[in-house]
Short mmCIF file of C-alpha atoms in Angstrom, two decimals:
data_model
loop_
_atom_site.label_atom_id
_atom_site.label_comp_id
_atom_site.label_asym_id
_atom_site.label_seq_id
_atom_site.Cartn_x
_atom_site.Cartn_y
_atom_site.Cartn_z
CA UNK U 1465 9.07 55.76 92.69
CA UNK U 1466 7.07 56.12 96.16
CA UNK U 1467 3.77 57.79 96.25
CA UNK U 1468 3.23 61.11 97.77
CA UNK U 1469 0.23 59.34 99.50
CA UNK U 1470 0.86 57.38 102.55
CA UNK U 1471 -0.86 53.76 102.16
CA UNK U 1472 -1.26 50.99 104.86
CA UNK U 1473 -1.99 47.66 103.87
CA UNK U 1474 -3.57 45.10 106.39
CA UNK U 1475 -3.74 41.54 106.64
CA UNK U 1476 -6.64 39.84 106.55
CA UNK U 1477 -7.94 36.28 106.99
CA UNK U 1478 -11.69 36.57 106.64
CA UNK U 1479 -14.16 39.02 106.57
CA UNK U 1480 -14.70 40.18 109.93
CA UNK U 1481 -11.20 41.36 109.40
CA UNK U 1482 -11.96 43.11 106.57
CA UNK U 1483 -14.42 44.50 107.66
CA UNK U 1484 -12.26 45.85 111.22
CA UNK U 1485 -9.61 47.08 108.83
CA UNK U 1486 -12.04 49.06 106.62
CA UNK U 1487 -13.50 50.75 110.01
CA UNK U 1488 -10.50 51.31 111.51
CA UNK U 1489 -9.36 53.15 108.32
CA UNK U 1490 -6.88 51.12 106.45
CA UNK U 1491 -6.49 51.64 102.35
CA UNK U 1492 -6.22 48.04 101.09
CA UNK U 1493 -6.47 44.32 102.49
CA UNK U 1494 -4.10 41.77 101.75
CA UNK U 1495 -6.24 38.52 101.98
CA UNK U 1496 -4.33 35.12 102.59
CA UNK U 1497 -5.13 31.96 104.24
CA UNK U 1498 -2.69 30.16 106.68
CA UNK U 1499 -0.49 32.71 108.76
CA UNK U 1500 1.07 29.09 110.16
CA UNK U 1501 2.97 29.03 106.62
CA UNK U 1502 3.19 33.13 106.49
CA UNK U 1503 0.08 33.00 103.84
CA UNK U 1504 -1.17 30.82 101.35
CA UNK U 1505 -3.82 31.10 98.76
CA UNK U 1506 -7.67 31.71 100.49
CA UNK U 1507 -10.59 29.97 99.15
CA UNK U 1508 -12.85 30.90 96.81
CA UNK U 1509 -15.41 31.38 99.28
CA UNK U 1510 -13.47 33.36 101.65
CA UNK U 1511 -12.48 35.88 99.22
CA UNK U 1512 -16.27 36.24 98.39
CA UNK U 1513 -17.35 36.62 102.36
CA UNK U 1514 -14.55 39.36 102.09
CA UNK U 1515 -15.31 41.11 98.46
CA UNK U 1516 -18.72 41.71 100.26
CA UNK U 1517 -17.92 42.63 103.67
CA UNK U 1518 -15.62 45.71 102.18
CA UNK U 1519 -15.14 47.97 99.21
CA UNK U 1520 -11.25 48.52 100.24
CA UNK U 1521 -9.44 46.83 96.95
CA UNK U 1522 -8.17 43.57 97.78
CA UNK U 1523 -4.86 42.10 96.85
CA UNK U 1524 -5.37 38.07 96.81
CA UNK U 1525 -2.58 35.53 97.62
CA UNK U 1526 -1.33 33.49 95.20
CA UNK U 1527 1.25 30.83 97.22
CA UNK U 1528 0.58 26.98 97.50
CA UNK U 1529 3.42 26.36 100.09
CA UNK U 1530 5.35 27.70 102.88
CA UNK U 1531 8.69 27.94 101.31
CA UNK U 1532 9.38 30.79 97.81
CA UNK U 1533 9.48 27.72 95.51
CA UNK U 1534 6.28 27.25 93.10
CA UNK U 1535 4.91 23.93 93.77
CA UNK U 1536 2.11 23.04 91.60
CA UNK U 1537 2.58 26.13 89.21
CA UNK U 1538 -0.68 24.74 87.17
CA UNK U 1539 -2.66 24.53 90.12
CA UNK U 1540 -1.71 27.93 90.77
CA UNK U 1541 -2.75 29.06 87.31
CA UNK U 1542 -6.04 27.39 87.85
CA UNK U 1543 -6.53 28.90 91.04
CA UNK U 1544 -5.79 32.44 89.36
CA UNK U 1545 -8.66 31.52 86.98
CA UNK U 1546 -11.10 30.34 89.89
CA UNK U 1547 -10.23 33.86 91.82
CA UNK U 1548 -10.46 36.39 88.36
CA UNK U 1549 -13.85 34.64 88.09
CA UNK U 1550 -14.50 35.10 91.70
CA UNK U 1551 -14.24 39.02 92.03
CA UNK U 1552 -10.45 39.53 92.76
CA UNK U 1553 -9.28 42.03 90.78
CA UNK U 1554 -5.34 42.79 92.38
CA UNK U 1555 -3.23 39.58 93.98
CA UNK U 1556 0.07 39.25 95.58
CA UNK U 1557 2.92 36.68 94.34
CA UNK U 1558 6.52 36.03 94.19
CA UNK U 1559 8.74 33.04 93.55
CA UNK U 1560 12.36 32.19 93.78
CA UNK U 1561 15.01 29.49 91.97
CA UNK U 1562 17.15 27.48 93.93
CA UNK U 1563 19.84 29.77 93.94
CA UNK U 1564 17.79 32.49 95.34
CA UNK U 1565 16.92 34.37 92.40
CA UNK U 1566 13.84 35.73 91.14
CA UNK U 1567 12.06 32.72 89.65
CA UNK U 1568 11.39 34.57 85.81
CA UNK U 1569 9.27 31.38 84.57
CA UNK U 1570 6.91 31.08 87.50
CA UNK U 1571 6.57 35.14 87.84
CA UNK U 1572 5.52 35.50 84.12
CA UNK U 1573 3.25 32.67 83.79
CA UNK U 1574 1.22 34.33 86.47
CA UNK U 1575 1.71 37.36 84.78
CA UNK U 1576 -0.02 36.04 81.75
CA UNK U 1577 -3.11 34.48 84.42
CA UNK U 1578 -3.92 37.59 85.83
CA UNK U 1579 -4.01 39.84 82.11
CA UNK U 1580 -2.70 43.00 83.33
CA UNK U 1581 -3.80 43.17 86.55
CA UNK U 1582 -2.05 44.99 89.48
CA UNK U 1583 0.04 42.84 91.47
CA UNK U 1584 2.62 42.76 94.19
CA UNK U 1585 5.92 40.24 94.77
CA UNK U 1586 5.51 39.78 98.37
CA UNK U 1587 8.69 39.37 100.52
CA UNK U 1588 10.28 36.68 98.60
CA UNK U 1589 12.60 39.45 97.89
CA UNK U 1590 13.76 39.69 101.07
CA UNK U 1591 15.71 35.91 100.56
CA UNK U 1592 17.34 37.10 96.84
CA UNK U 1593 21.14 36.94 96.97
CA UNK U 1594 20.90 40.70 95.89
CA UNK U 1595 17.63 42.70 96.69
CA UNK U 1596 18.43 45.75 94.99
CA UNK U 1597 19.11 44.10 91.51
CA UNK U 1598 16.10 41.92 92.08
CA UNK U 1599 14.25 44.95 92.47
CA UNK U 1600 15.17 46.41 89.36
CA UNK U 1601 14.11 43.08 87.89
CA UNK U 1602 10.59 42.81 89.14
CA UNK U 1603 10.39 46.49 87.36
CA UNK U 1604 10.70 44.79 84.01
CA UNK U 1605 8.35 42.27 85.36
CA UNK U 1606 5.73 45.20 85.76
CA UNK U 1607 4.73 44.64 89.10
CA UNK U 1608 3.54 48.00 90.82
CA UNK U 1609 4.54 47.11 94.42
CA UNK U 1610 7.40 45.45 96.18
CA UNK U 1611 6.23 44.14 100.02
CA UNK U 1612 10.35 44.11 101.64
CA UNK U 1613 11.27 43.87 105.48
CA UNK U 1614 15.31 44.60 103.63
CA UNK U 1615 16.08 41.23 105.50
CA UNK U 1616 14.90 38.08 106.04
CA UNK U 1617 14.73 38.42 109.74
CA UNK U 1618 12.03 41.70 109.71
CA UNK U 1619 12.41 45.53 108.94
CA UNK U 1620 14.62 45.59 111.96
CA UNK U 1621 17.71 44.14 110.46
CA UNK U 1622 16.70 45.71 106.65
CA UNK U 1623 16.38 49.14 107.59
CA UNK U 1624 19.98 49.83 105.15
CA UNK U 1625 18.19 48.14 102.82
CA UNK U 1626 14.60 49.50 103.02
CA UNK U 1627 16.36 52.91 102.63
CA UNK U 1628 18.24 52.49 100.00
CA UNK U 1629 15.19 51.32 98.16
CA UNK U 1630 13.24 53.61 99.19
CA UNK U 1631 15.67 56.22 97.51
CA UNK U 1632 15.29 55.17 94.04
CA UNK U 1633 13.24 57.71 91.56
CA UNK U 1634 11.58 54.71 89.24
CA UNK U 1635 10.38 51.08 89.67
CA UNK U 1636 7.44 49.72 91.76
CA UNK U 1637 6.21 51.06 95.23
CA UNK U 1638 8.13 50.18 98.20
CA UNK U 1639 5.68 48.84 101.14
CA UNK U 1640 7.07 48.43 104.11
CA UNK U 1641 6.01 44.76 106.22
CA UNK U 1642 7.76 41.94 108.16
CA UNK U 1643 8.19 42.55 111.92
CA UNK U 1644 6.99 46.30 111.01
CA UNK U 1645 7.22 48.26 114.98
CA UNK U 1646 5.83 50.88 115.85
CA UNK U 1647 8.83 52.94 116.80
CA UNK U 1648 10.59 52.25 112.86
CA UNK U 1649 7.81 54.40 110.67
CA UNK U 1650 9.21 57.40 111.58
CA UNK U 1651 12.61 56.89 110.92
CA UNK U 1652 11.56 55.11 107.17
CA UNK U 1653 8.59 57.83 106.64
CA UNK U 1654 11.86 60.38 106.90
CA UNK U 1655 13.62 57.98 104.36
CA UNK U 1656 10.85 58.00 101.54
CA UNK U 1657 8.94 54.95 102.81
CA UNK U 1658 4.93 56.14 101.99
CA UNK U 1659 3.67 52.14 102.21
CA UNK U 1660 3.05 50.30 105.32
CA UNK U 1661 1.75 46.34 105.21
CA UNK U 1662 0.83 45.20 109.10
CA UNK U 1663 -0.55 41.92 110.52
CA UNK U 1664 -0.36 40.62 113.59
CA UNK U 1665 0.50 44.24 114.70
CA UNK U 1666 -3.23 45.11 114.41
CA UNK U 1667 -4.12 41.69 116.44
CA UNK U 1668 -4.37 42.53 120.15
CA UNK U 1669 -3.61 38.67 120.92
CA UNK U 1670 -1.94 37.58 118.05
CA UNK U 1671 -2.61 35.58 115.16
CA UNK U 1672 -5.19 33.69 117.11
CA UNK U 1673 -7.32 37.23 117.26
CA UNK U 1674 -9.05 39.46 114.52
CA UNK U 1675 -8.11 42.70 113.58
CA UNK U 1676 -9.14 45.33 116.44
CA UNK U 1677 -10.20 48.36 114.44
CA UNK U 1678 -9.01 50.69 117.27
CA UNK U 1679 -5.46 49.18 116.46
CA UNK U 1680 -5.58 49.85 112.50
CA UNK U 1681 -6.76 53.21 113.86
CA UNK U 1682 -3.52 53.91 115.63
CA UNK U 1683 -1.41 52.93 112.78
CA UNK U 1684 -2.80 54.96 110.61
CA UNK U 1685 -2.56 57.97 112.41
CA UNK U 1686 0.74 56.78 112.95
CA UNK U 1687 1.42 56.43 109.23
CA UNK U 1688 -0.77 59.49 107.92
CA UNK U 1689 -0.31 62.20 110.55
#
């Protein structure tokens, strides 16, 4: 299941942190809009600033709230149009049912949008009453990547979880992202983990700061070396 190549994925809200990702070496952008609500759909504008500020590959956001539940689920299909026509070409999703299940309906109607296109179910996973059968699920889904912390509170109270994951020989990539330290990639590079997703680990000052390409630099040392 997990590459033999180490990735790390960064967070980015515009295109002056695209563009300190790309120098600081990261492999691929996550692009969202609204860290507030932990990342909601960006404009069509913004993920044109971005498309030209970098040539990393982008994975857009597809989420219209702050909770897992769809909300408009036609808007969203209409905003998967907008984006397709736009220049995004890989996006990141994930839904869940009121009893904290993988919502099937939702997932597969933006399935259909996006025509084949790569695509990742973000850490909605993480609030599933059973992570490692939704995981197996999402493989039938075909998504290639699975963004887990193991927990809802961060990779700090998922490690069991991450592992365990991390272990399996078939499904989607594992990356690795929610609370992500420092201190944990060795331990979860020793356990399989080859994908890394950081935000505001790569902001100096926080959310309220851009990406500092001398911190993306670090990390990927810290996840290559």
């Amino acid at each position: 299941m997990s590459s033999k190549t180490p990735l790390l994925e960064v967070i980015a809200l515009d295109a002056a942190d695209a563009e300190s990702a790309q120098a600081g070496g990261a492999d691929r952008l996550e692009l969202v809009a609204d860290m507030a609500q932990d990342g909601l759909t960006p404009s069509l504008e913004t993920l044109r600033d971005v498309l030209s500020a970098t040539d990393l590959p982008v994975r857009v956001m597809l989420r219209d709230n702050g909770s897992f539940a769809v909300g408009d689920l036609e808007g969203l299909r209409a905003d998967t149009a907008r984006l397709i026509d736009a220049g995004a070409r890989e996006f990141v999703f994930g839904f869940l049912t009121v009893d904290s299940e993988i919502d099937l309906d939702a997932c597969e109607a933006l399935i259909k949008e996006i025509g084949g296109l790569p695509w990742t179910f973000h850490r909605a996973i993480d609030r599933t009453r059973d992570p490692l059968r939704a995981y197996d699920q999402l493989a039938s889904l075909g998504c290639d990547t699975v963004l887990a912390a193991g927990h809802p509170n961060g990779v700090a109270s998922g490690l069991s979880v991450l592992q365990r994951l991390a272990q399996r020989d078939s499904g989607p990539e594992l990356l690795v992202g929610g609370g992500l330290r420092a201190q944990q990639v060795h331990l979860l590079r020793a356990g399989g983990v080859r994908g890394f997703h950081v935000g505001s680990a790569v902001r100096p000052g926080g959310w309220q700061s851009a990406v500092d390409a001398e911190s993306v630099r670090t990390w990927v040392d810290l996840v290559k070396s």
